[in-house]
CSV table of C-alpha atoms and ligand atoms in Angstrom, one decimal:
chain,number,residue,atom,x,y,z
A,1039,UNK,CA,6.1,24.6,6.5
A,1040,UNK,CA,3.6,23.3,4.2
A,1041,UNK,CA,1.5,20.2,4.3
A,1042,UNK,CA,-1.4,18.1,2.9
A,1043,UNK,CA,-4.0,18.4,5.9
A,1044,UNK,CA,-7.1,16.2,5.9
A,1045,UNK,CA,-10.3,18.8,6.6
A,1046,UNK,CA,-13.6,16.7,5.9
A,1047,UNK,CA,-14.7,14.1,3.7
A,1048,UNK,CA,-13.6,14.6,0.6
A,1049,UNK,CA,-11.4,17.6,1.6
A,1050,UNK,CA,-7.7,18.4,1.9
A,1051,UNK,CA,-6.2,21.5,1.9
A,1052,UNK,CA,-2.6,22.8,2.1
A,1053,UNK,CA,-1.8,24.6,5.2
A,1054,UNK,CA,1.0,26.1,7.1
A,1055,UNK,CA,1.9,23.9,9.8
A,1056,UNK,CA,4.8,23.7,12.4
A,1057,UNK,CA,7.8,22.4,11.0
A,1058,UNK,CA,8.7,18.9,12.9
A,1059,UNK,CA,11.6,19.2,15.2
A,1060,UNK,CA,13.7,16.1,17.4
A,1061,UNK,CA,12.3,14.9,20.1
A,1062,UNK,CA,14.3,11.9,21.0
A,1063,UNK,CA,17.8,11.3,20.4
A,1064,UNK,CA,17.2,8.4,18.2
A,1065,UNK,CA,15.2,11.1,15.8
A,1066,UNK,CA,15.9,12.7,12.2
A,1067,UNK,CA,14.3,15.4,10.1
A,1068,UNK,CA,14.0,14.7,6.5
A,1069,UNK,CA,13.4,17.1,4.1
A,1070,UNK,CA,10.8,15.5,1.9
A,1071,UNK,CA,11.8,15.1,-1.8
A,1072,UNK,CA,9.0,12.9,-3.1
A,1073,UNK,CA,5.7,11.5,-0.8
A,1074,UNK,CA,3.0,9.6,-2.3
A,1075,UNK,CA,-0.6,9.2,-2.5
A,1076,UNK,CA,-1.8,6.0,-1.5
A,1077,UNK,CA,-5.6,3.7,-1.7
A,1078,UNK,CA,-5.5,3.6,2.2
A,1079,UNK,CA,-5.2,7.2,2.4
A,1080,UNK,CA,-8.6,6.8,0.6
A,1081,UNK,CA,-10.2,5.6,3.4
A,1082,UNK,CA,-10.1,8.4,5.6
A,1083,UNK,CA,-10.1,10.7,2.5
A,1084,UNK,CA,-13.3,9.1,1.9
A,1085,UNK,CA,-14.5,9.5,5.5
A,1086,UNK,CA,-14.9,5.7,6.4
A,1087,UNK,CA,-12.7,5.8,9.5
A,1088,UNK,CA,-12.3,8.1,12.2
A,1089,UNK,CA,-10.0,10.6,11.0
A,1090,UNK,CA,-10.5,13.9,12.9
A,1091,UNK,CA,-9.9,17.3,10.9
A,1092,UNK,CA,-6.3,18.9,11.1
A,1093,UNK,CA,-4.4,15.2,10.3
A,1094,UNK,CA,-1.5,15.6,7.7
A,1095,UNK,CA,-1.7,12.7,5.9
A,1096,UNK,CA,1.6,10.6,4.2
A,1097,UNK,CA,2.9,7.5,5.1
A,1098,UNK,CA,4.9,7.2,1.7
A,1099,UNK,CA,7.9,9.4,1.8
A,1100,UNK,CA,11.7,9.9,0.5
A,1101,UNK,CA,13.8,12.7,1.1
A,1102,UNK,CA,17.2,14.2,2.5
A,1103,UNK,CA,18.0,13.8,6.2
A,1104,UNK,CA,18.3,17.6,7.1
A,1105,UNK,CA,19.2,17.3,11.1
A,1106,UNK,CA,20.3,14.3,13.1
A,1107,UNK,CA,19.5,13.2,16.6
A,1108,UNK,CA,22.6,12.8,19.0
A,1109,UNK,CA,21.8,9.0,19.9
A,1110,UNK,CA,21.6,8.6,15.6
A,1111,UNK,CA,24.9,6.2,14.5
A,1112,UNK,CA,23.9,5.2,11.5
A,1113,UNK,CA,22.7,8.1,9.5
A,1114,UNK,CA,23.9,11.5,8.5
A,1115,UNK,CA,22.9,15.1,7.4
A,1116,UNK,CA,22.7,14.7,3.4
A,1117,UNK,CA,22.0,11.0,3.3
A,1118,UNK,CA,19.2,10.0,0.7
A,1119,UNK,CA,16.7,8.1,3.0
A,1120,UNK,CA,13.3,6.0,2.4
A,1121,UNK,CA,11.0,5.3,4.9
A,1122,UNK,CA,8.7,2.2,5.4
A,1123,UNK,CA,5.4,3.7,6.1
A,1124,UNK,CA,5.6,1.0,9.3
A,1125,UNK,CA,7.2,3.7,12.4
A,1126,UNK,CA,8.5,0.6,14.2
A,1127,UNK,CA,11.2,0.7,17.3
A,1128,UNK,CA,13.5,-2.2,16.0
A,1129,UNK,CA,13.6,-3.7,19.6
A,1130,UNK,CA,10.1,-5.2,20.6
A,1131,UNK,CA,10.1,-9.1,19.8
A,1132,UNK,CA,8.2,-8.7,16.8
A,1133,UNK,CA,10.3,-6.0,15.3
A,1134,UNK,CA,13.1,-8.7,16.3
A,1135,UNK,CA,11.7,-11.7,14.3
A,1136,UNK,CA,11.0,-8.9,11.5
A,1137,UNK,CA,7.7,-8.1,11.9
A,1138,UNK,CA,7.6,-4.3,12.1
A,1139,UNK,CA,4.3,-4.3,11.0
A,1140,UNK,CA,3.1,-5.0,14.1
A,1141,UNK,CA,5.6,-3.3,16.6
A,1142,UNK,CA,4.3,-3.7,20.4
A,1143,UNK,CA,5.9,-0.2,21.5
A,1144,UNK,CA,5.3,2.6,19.1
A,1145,UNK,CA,1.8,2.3,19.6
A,1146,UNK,CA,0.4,0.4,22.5
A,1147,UNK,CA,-3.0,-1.0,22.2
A,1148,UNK,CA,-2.9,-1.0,18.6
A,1149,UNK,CA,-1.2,-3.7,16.3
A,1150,UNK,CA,1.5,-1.3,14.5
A,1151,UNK,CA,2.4,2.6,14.0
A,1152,UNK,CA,2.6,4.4,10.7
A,1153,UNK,CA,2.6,8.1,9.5
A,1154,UNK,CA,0.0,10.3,9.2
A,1155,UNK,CA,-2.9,7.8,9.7
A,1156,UNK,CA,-5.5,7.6,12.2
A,1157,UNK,CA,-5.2,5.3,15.0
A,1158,UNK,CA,-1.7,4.3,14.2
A,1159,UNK,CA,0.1,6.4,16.9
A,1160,UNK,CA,1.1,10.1,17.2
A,1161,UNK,CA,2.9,10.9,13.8
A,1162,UNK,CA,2.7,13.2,11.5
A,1163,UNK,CA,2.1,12.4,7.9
A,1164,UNK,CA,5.3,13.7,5.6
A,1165,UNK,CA,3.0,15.6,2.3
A,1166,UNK,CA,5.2,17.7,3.8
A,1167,UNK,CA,7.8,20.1,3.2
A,1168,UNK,CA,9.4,17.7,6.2
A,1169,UNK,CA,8.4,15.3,8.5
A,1170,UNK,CA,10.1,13.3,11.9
A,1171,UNK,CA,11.4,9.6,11.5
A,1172,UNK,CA,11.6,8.4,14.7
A,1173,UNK,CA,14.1,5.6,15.6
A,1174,UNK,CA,15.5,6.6,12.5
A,1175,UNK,CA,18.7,4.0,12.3
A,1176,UNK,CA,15.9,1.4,12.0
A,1177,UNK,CA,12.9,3.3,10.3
A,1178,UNK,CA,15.1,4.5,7.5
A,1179,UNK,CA,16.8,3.0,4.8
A,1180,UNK,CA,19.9,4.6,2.8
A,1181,UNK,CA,19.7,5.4,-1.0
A,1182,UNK,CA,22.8,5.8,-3.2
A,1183,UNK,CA,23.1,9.6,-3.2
A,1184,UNK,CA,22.1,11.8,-6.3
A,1185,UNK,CA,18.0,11.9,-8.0
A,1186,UNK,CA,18.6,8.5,-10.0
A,1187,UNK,CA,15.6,6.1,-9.6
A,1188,UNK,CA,13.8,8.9,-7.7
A,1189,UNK,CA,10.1,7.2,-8.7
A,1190,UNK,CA,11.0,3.9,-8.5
A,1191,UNK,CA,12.6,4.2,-4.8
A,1192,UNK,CA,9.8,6.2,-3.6
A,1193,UNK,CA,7.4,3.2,-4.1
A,1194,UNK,CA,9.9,1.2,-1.8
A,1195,UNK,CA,8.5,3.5,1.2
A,1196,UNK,CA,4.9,0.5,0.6
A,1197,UNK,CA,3.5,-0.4,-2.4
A,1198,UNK,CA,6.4,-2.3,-4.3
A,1199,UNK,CA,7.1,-4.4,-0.8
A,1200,UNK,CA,3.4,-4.2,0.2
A,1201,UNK,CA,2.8,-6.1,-3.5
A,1202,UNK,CA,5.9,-8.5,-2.7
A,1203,UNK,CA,3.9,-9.1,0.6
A,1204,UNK,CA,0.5,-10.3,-0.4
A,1205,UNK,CA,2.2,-12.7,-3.1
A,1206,UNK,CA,4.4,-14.2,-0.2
A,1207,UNK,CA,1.4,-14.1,2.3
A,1208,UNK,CA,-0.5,-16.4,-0.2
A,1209,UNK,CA,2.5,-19.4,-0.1
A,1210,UNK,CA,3.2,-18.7,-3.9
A,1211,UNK,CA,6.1,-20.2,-5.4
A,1212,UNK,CA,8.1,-20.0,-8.6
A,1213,UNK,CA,6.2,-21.6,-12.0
A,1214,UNK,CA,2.5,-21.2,-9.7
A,1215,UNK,CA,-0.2,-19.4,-11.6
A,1216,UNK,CA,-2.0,-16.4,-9.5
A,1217,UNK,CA,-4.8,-14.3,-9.5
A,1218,UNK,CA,-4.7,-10.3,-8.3
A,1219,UNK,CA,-8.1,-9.0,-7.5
A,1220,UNK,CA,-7.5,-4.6,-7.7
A,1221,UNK,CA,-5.2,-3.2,-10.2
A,1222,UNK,CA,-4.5,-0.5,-8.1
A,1223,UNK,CA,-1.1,0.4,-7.2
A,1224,UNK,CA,-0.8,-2.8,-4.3
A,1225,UNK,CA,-2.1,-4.8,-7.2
A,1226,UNK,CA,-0.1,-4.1,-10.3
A,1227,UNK,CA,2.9,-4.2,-7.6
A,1228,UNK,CA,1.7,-7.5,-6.9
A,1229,UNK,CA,1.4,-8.7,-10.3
A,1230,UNK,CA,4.8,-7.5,-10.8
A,1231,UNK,CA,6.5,-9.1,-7.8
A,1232,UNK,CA,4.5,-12.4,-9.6
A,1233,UNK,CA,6.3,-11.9,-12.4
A,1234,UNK,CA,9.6,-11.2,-11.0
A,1235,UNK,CA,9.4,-14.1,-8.8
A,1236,UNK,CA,8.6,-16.3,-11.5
A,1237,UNK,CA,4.9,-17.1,-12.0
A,1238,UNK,CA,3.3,-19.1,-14.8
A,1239,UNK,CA,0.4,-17.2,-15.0
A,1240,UNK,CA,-0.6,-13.8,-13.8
A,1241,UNK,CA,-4.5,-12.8,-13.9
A,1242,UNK,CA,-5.7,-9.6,-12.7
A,1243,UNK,CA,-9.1,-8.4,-11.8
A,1244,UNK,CA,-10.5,-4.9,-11.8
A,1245,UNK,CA,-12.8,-2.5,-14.1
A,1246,UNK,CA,-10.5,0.6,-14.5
A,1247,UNK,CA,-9.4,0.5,-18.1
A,1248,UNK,CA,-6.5,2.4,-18.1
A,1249,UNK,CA,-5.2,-0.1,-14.8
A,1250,UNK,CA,-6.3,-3.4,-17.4
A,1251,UNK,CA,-3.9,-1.4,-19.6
A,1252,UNK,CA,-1.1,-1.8,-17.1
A,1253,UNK,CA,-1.6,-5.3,-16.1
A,1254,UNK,CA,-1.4,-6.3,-19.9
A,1255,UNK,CA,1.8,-4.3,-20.5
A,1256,UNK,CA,3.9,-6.1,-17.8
A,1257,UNK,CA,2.4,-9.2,-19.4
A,1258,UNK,CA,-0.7,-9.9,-17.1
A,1259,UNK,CA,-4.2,-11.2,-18.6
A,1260,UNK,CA,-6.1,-8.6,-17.8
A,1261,UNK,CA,-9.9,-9.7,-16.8
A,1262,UNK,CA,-12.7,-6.8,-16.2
A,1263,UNK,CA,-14.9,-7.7,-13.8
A,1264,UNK,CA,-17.6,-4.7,-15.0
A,1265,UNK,CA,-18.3,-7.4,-18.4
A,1266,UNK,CA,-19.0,-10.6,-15.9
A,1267,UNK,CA,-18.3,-12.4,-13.1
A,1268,UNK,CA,-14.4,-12.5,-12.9
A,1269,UNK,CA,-14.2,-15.9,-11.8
A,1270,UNK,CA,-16.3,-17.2,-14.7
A,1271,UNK,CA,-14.3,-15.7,-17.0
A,1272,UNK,CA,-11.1,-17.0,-15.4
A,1273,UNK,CA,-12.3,-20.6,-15.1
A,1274,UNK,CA,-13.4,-19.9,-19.0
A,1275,UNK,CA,-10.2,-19.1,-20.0
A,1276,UNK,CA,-8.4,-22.5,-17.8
A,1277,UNK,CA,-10.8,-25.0,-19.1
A,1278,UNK,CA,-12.0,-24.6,-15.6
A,1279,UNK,CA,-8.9,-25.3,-13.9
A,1280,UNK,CA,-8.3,-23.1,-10.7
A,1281,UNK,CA,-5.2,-20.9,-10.3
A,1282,UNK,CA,-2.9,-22.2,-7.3
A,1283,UNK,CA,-2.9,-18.9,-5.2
A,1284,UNK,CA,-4.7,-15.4,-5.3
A,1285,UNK,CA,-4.4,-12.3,-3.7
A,1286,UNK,CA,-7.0,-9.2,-2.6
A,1287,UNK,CA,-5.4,-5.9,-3.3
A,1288,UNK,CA,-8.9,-4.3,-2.9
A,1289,UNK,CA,-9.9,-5.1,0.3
A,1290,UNK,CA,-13.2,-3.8,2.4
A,1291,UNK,CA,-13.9,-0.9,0.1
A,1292,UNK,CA,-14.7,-3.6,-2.8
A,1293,UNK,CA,-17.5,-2.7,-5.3
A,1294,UNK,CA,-19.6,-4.7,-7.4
A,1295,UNK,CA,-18.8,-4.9,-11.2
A,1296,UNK,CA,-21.4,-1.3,-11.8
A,1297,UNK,CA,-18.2,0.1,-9.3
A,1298,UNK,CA,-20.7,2.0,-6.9
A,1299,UNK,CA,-22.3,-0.7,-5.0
A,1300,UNK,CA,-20.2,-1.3,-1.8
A,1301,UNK,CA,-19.3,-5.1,-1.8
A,1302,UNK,CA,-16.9,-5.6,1.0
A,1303,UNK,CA,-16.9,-9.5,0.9
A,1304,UNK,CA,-16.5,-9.6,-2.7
A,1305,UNK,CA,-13.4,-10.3,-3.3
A,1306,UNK,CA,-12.8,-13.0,-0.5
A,1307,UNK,CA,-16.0,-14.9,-1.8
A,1308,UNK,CA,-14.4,-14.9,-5.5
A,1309,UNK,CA,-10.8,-15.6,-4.4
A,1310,UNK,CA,-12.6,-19.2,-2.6
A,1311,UNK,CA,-13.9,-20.3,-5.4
A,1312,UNK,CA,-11.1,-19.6,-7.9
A,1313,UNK,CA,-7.9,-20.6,-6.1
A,1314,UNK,CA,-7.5,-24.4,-5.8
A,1315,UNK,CA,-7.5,-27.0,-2.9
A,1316,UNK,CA,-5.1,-26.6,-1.0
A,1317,UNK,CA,-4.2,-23.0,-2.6
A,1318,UNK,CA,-3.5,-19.8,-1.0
A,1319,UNK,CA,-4.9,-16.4,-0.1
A,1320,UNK,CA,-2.8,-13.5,0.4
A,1321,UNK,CA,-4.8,-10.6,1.9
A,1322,UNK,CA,-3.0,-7.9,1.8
A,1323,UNK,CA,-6.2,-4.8,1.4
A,1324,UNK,CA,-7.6,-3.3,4.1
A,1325,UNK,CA,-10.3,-4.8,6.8
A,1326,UNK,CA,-10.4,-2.5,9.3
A,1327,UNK,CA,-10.9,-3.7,13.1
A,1328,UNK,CA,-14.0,-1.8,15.0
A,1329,UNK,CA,-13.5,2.2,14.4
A,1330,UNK,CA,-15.4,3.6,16.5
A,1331,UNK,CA,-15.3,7.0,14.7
A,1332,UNK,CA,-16.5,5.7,11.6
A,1333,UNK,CA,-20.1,5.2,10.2
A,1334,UNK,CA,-22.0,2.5,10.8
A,1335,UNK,CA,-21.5,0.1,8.8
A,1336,UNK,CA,-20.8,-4.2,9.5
A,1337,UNK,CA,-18.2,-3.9,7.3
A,1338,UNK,CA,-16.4,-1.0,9.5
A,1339,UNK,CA,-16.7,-2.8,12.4
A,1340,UNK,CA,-15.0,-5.7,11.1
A,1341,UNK,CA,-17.4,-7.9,10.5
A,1342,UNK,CA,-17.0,-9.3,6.8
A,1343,UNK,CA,-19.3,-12.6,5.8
A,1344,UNK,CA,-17.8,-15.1,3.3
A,1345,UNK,CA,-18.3,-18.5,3.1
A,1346,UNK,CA,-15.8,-20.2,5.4
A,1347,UNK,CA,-17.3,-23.6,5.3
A,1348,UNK,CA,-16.1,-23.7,1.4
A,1349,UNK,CA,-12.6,-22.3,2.4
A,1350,UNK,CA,-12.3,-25.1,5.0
A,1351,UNK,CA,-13.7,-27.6,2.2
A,1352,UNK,CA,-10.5,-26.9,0.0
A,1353,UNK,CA,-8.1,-26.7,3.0
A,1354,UNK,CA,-7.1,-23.0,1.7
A,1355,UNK,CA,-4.1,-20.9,3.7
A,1356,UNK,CA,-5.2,-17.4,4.5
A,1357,UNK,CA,-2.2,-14.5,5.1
A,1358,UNK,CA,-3.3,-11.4,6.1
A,1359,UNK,CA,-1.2,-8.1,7.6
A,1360,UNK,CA,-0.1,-4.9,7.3
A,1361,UNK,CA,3.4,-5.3,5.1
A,1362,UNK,CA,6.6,-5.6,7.3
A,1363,UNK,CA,8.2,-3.0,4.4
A,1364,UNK,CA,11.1,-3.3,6.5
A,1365,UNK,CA,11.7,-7.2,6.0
A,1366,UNK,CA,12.0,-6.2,2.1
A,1367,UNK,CA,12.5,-3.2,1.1
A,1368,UNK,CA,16.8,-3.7,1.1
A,1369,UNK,CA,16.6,-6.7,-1.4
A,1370,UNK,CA,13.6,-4.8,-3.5
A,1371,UNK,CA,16.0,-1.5,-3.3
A,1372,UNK,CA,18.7,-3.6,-4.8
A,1373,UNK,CA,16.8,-4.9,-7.1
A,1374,UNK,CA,16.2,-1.8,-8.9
A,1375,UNK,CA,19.8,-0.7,-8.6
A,1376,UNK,CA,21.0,-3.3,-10.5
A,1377,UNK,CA,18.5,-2.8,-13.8
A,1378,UNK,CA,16.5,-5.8,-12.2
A,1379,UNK,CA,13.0,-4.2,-11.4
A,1380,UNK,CA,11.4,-0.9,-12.5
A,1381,UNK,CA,8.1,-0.8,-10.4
A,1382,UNK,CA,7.5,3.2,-11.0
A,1383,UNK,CA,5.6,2.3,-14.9
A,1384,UNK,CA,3.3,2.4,-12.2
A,1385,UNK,CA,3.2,6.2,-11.6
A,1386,UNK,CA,1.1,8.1,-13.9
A,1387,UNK,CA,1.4,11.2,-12.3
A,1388,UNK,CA,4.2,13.9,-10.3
A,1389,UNK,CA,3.3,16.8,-8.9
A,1390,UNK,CA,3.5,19.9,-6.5
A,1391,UNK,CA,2.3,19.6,-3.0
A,1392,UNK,CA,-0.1,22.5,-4.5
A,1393,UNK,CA,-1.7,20.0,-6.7
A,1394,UNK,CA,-2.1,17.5,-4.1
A,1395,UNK,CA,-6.2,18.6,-3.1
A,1396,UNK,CA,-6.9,18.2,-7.2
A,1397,UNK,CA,-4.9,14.9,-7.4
A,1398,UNK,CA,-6.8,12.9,-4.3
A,1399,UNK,CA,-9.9,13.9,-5.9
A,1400,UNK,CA,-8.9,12.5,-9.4
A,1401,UNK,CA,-7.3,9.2,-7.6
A,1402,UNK,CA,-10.3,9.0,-5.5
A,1403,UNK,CA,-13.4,8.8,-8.4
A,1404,UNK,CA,-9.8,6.9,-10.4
A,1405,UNK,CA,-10.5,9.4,-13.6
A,1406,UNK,CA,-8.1,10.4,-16.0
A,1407,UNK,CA,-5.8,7.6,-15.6
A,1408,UNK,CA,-4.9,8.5,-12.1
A,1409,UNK,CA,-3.6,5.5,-10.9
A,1410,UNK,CA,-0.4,6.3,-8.6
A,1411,UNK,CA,0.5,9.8,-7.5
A,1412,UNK,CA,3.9,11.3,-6.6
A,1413,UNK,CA,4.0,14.6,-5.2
A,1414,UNK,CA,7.2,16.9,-4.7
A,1415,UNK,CA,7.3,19.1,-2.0
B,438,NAD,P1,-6.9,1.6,-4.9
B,438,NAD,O1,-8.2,2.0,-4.2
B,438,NAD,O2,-6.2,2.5,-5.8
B,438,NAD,O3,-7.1,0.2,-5.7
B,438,NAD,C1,-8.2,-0.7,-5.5
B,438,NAD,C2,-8.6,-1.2,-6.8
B,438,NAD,O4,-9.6,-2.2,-6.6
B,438,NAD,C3,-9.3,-0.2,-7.7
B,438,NAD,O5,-8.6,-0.1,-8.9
B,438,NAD,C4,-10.7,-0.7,-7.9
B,438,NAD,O6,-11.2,-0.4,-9.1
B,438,NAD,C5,-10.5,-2.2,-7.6
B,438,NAD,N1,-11.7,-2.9,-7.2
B,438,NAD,C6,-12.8,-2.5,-6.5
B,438,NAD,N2,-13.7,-3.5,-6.3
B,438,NAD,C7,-13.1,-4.6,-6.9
B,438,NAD,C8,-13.5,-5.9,-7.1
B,438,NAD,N3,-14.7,-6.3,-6.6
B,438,NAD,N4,-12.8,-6.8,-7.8
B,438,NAD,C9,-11.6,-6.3,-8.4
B,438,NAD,N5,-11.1,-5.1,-8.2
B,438,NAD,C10,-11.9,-4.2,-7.5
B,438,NAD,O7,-5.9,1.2,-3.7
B,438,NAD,P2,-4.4,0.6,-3.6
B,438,NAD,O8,-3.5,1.8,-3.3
B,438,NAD,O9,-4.0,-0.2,-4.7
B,438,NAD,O10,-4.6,-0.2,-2.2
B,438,NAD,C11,-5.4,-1.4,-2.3
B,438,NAD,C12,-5.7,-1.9,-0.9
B,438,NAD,O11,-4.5,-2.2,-0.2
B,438,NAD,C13,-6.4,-0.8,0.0
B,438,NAD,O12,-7.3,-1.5,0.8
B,438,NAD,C14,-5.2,-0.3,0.9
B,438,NAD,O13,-5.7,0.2,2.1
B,438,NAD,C15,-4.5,-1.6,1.1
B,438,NAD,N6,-3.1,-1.4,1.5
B,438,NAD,C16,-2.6,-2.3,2.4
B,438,NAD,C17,-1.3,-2.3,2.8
B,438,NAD,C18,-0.7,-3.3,3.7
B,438,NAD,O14,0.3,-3.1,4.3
B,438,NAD,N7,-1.4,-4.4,3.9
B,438,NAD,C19,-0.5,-1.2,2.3
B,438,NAD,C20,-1.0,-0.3,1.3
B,438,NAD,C21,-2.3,-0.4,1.0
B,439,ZN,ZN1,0.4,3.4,1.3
């Protein structure tokens, strides 16, 4: 079959690879209908982590179960399936208090598994014509049959929960104002789940026009941090009140406002001085733990500076995590069924898996109003 496979730093090409088969009972094979593109795919993309040549990357993915494991109850050949991009085993005592984020089984030594990334266990990535869910009655969730909704479920797979997730990790409640640093596709999900859930006001930094543009059209204030210091012109606009919580969809690949200065602690340092005493943080971009494989860098090996004695000065929550997609991706997936959310007026583009080498190099340099990719295999 055919796949997105991750050659070099700023390199994929599609190659034939060996179709997945079961290997457990508890397995299924899906035939991938829709897989996305995603910021943390980036990283490796980008050659920041240790990603070794020959990975297929994809930990977004939708499709068609097309053969069923014996020990399978809950699932059957034809079912419309999404996946979270968490491979969890639905047993371990996190996965029982519903954190499948950080499953201890799927991947020992490391907090979590997920497709087609590096150190996050031994599976495959599904830019793919198909690709293995294993523990599938847990790792996959049932779709009403038929192509209905096709974009909007597809971003149920991480981003739309993954969005839900930072604005619960920061403590956020209904009527609360809120702050979004990144308008990429965690970040407009972000400010939407803000919306949805109520917020007063929703801010959102970045310095990608077409992503302000966004923001704005879902009823954001859009602030571009290239013009000045975003928290300036935040406290500007408030008559220098703070905003109760704030969230970092950018995480440790953070520029300064030119967008080519790496800035990894950027975002944290601005979030503790906008968000009030006894405000939130809800961290849901990537810091990555020490990767041995990447390049050397503080900021790769985990290390990010930010001024913690101010944090502790205004008694500030921090949540943090990989999203437990699992723990919401049934309510957000009903949601959308009933006319209630439409989170795909993020995608700006769907494509062939051909056009998938083209498309992460657009996303990447975020040109031409790439913002969130969908590709059809
Ligand atoms: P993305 O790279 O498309 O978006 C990041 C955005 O941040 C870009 O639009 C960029 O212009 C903007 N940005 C850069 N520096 C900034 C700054 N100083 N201030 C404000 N904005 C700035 O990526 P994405 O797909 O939206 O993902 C965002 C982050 O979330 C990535 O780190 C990704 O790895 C992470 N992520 C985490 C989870 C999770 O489960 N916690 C899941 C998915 C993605
Ligand atoms: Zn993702």
């Amino acid at each position: 079959m055919r796949a997105v496979v991750y050659d070099k730093p700023f390199s994929v090409t599609i190659r034939e690879v060996e179709k997945p088969k079961i290997l457990h009972p508890d397995d299924v094979i899906v035939k991938v209908t829709t897989t996305c593109i995603c910021g943390s795919d980036l990283h490796m993309y980008e050659g920041r982590t240790g990603a070794q040549a020959g990975i297929v990357f994809g930990h977004e993915n939708m499709g068609i179960v097309d053969e069923v494991g014996e020990g399978v109850t809950l699932l059957k050949k034809g079912d419309r399936v999404v996946m979270p991009f968490n491979v969890a085993c639905g047993r371990c005592l996190n996965c029982e208090e519903g954190k499948s984020a950080f499953c201890t089984h799927v991947n020992p030594g490391f907090a979590g598994g997920a497709y087609g990334y590096v150190s996050m266990g031994p599976y495959p990535g599904g830019q793919a014509e198909f690709i293995r869910v294993p523990f599938a009655d847990f790792n996959a969730l049932k779709l009403p049959p038929g192509t209905e909704h096709e974009e909007d479920f597809a971003l149920l797979a991480d981003i739309f929960p993954t969005g839900w997730h930072g604005v619960q990790l920061s403590g956020f409640k209904p009527g609360e104002s809120i702050v979004v640093f990144g308008a990429g596709p965690v970040g407009l999900m972000a400010a939407y789940s803000a919306i949805i859930r109520g917020a007063s006001e929703v801010y959102v930094v970045d310095r990608v026009p077409e992503r302000l543009q966004k923001a704005k059209e879902i009823g954001c204030t859009p602030i571009d941090f290239s013009q000045s210091d975003a928290v300036d012109q935040i406290l500007k606009l408030r008559d220098g009140r703070e905003v109760d919580r704030g969230v970092d969809a950018v995480g440790y690949q953070a520029t300064s406002g030119n967008g080519k200065t790496e800035q990894p602690n950027i975002v944290l340092e601005s979030l503790i001085r906008v968000v009030k005493p006894t405000g939130g943080l809800g961290i849901p971009g990537l810091y990555v733990p020490n990767d041995p494989g990447a390049p050397d860098s503080a900021a790769a090996k985990g290390y990010i500076s930010f001024p913690f004695g101010k944090l502790f000065e205004k008694g500030l929550s921090i949540g943090t995590g990989q999203c437990n997609v699992k723990s919401y991706n049934r309510y957000l997936r009903d949601l959308i069924i009933a006319g209630k959310a439409k989170p795909s007026f993020v995608v700006s583009h769907n494509l062939s898996l051909d056009e998938a080498p083209d498309a992460y190099d657009k996303f990447d340099r975020r040109v031409d109003g790439y913002t969130k990719v969908l590709l059809h295999p």
